């Protein structure tokens, strides 16, 4: 035992000293941080005010379009005010959360209830996006925002909520700003004249002289007469084809108006239409596997079903990162002929176990560092909300589930680790090893592909069949664990995995014993079989 | 005196090829034994079997009183033929690591490692990574790694190969030091001068078979006693003398010099006297002392050449 420990310890220390190890550990939090910061940065720096010329040959349509732009501007202002408020009150809320004892399970139920009230389609709301929960602003009706007086009142109300000593709110730049036609053009000019005159500005060749400054002209929108009849089309001029927000806003607001006109013409009340459109058939999902009275399927179950994907990923990454280390180390020892000295001191089994455990410890360290840094960054960046998510996760993942994950993680890891060590022992160079690695990588790709659809049918034929194939069993079973697979599957595959791990270990130690002392060409398959049969070579 | 290593009718077969063929020999405790043989004779295979890295096809091996080296591996030190070190570990670190694998406590292993490096002239390279060491230094480190845990039996496979003359002497010193501490040393080589200088016993194998096992003195006795003579019209006198077995011209290019093989009982002084008595004017009279090199060539010459052509 002490020898296994010492081999493992050396393996661990040597790997921990490599640059790759530290780069791996540090790169991950850096990536997470960038993933959080870059969108925020882009949003802040973000899209500059878009300057737009609207030529409306229909007054009503012009008003509706302009109203929609005002709405978008006010929504942006509101959301930035909310963010400001959230930031300034973060400490207060954290304090409040700390002082309130809350039961995660109860909270989850409330959340579920709340979501089904907020939105007819609860599935569309991601319960783990704290922003979605904070942004009650989304629920402010458009009429309120469009009413200048009420908008001002709302803003003042929100600003008055800022705690004392907080920074003043800075109004963000407008999303869209309408600029008027140059003086030599009037709305009487033909479309062609306007378009030709504005072409250089739209192309970005010249800055457009607006009243107070010269600006980039983003788009020209020409709304034709009789647009609501559907005869004429809106002419939208812009070099930017990617940003369709403006066009979408205008077309959708005009379409809405056109529909309303049509309702009136056919003498249908618009309020009836809204009411009818809001009709939804609700459903409740029940799971016959659950106890009587608890069959209702909620978000909790959905999360339970999808949470295993995280574990499948974790196992996959663990195997992948460890494979390279095990191969490199074994091949180094072999090509350096260190192996002979080692084998005069330890048995092949001790060496094999020591290596696998040592490298496993490296992998676990890395993953713990990743999880730790992820939680730290989330806490720093997302505030107490992240903790809340962790609590919710903890409430969802029961101890039985966790034990299952750990079991399949360990057996899956060992299965592949022994396999890679065995392969390393018959190869003299990484290049030799790559020939063997190809097929194994292909096998490893399969669970990655299936992990997304297994939760849809966790106890289906494919999932059940794949559970019984040892290289895939740990991945698939992790995936299925939450869906209460039959006990026979759990026990059966569990025993099968233990037996397979022992077998792979046995085969690898045989191959290892012969392979590590062998030089030259990697052996042929038939030769390998011969090694397994001979107990002594 | 107890036996440190004993092989009885050991055979190792790789497929159709008999790498070691019915070899038996023993090494006494506290002696330095040279394990000699041409390339491909089966030295390394034998050593691996002694160390239980390979298992013999048939026959038995006992080591330090046990049937299997794995039972006494902490009392054995081993330097393999092909030397390698972990490139990224320091010299002291690697010695300490191998010592701990042999069951030495970590702290002790570290201080021993430093002590040994200091003693054998690598003190200033202690904390250098192995990849920064020269080949010879690396080899020294490896030798030290194999003896750091103070083993009772040290097996060195080609310890001198790749070392310059000065370091070869250091290596010889290491081996003598081990003997003076009462350790048993078995080392393989095909450079006879080392074996001759430091061995008491030698084992010679050729083409997988045991060719000789005994003391250096006994080995020297294998070759017939020879005397080289030269002088005017010496050929005429020789047939009339007693105790001479054969007479041939020498092979070393000197003209008129003859090599006489004489009987065991012939005293060289008497032979010289009989030449004088016969009135020969002797230019040369050499009593040839056989060295191990000659004995080696005599014992394995045929096989070695055969092996080289194989």
Coordinates of C-alpha atoms in Angstrom, one line a residue, chain B residues 14 25 28 52 56 61-62 72 82 88-89 95 114 126 131 140 146 149 176 183 188 190 192 216 222 267 293 301 310:
Chain B
X14 CA 11.1 -16.5 -25.7
X25 CA 25.4 -20.8 -10.5
X28 CA 28.3 -16.1 -2.0
X52 CA 11.6 -11.3 -10.6
X56 CA 11.9 -18.3 -15.7
X61 CA 16.1 -19.1 -8.3
X62 CA 16.7 -18.3 -4.7
X72 CA 13.2 -9.2 -0.4
X82 CA 19.7 0.9 -20.1
X88 CA 12.1 16.8 -14.7
X89 CA 13.1 15.6 -11.2
X95 CA 17.6 9.3 -5.5
X114 CA 22.4 14.5 -0.4
X126 CA 22.1 18.1 -6.2
X131 CA 17.7 16.7 -18.0
X140 CA 26.2 8.2 -11.5
X146 CA 20.2 2.0 -6.7
X149 CA 18.6 2.4 0.6
X176 CA 34.7 -1.7 -3.5
X183 CA 27.4 -6.1 0.7
X188 CA 27.7 -7.6 -15.6
X190 CA 32.0 -7.2 -21.1
X192 CA 37.4 -7.7 -18.6
X216 CA 39.3 -15.5 -10.9
X222 CA 41.7 -22.9 -17.4
X267 CA 58.6 -25.1 -13.6
X293 CA 40.4 -11.0 -21.5
X301 CA 35.1 -16.7 -28.5
X310 CA 23.6 -13.9 -36.4

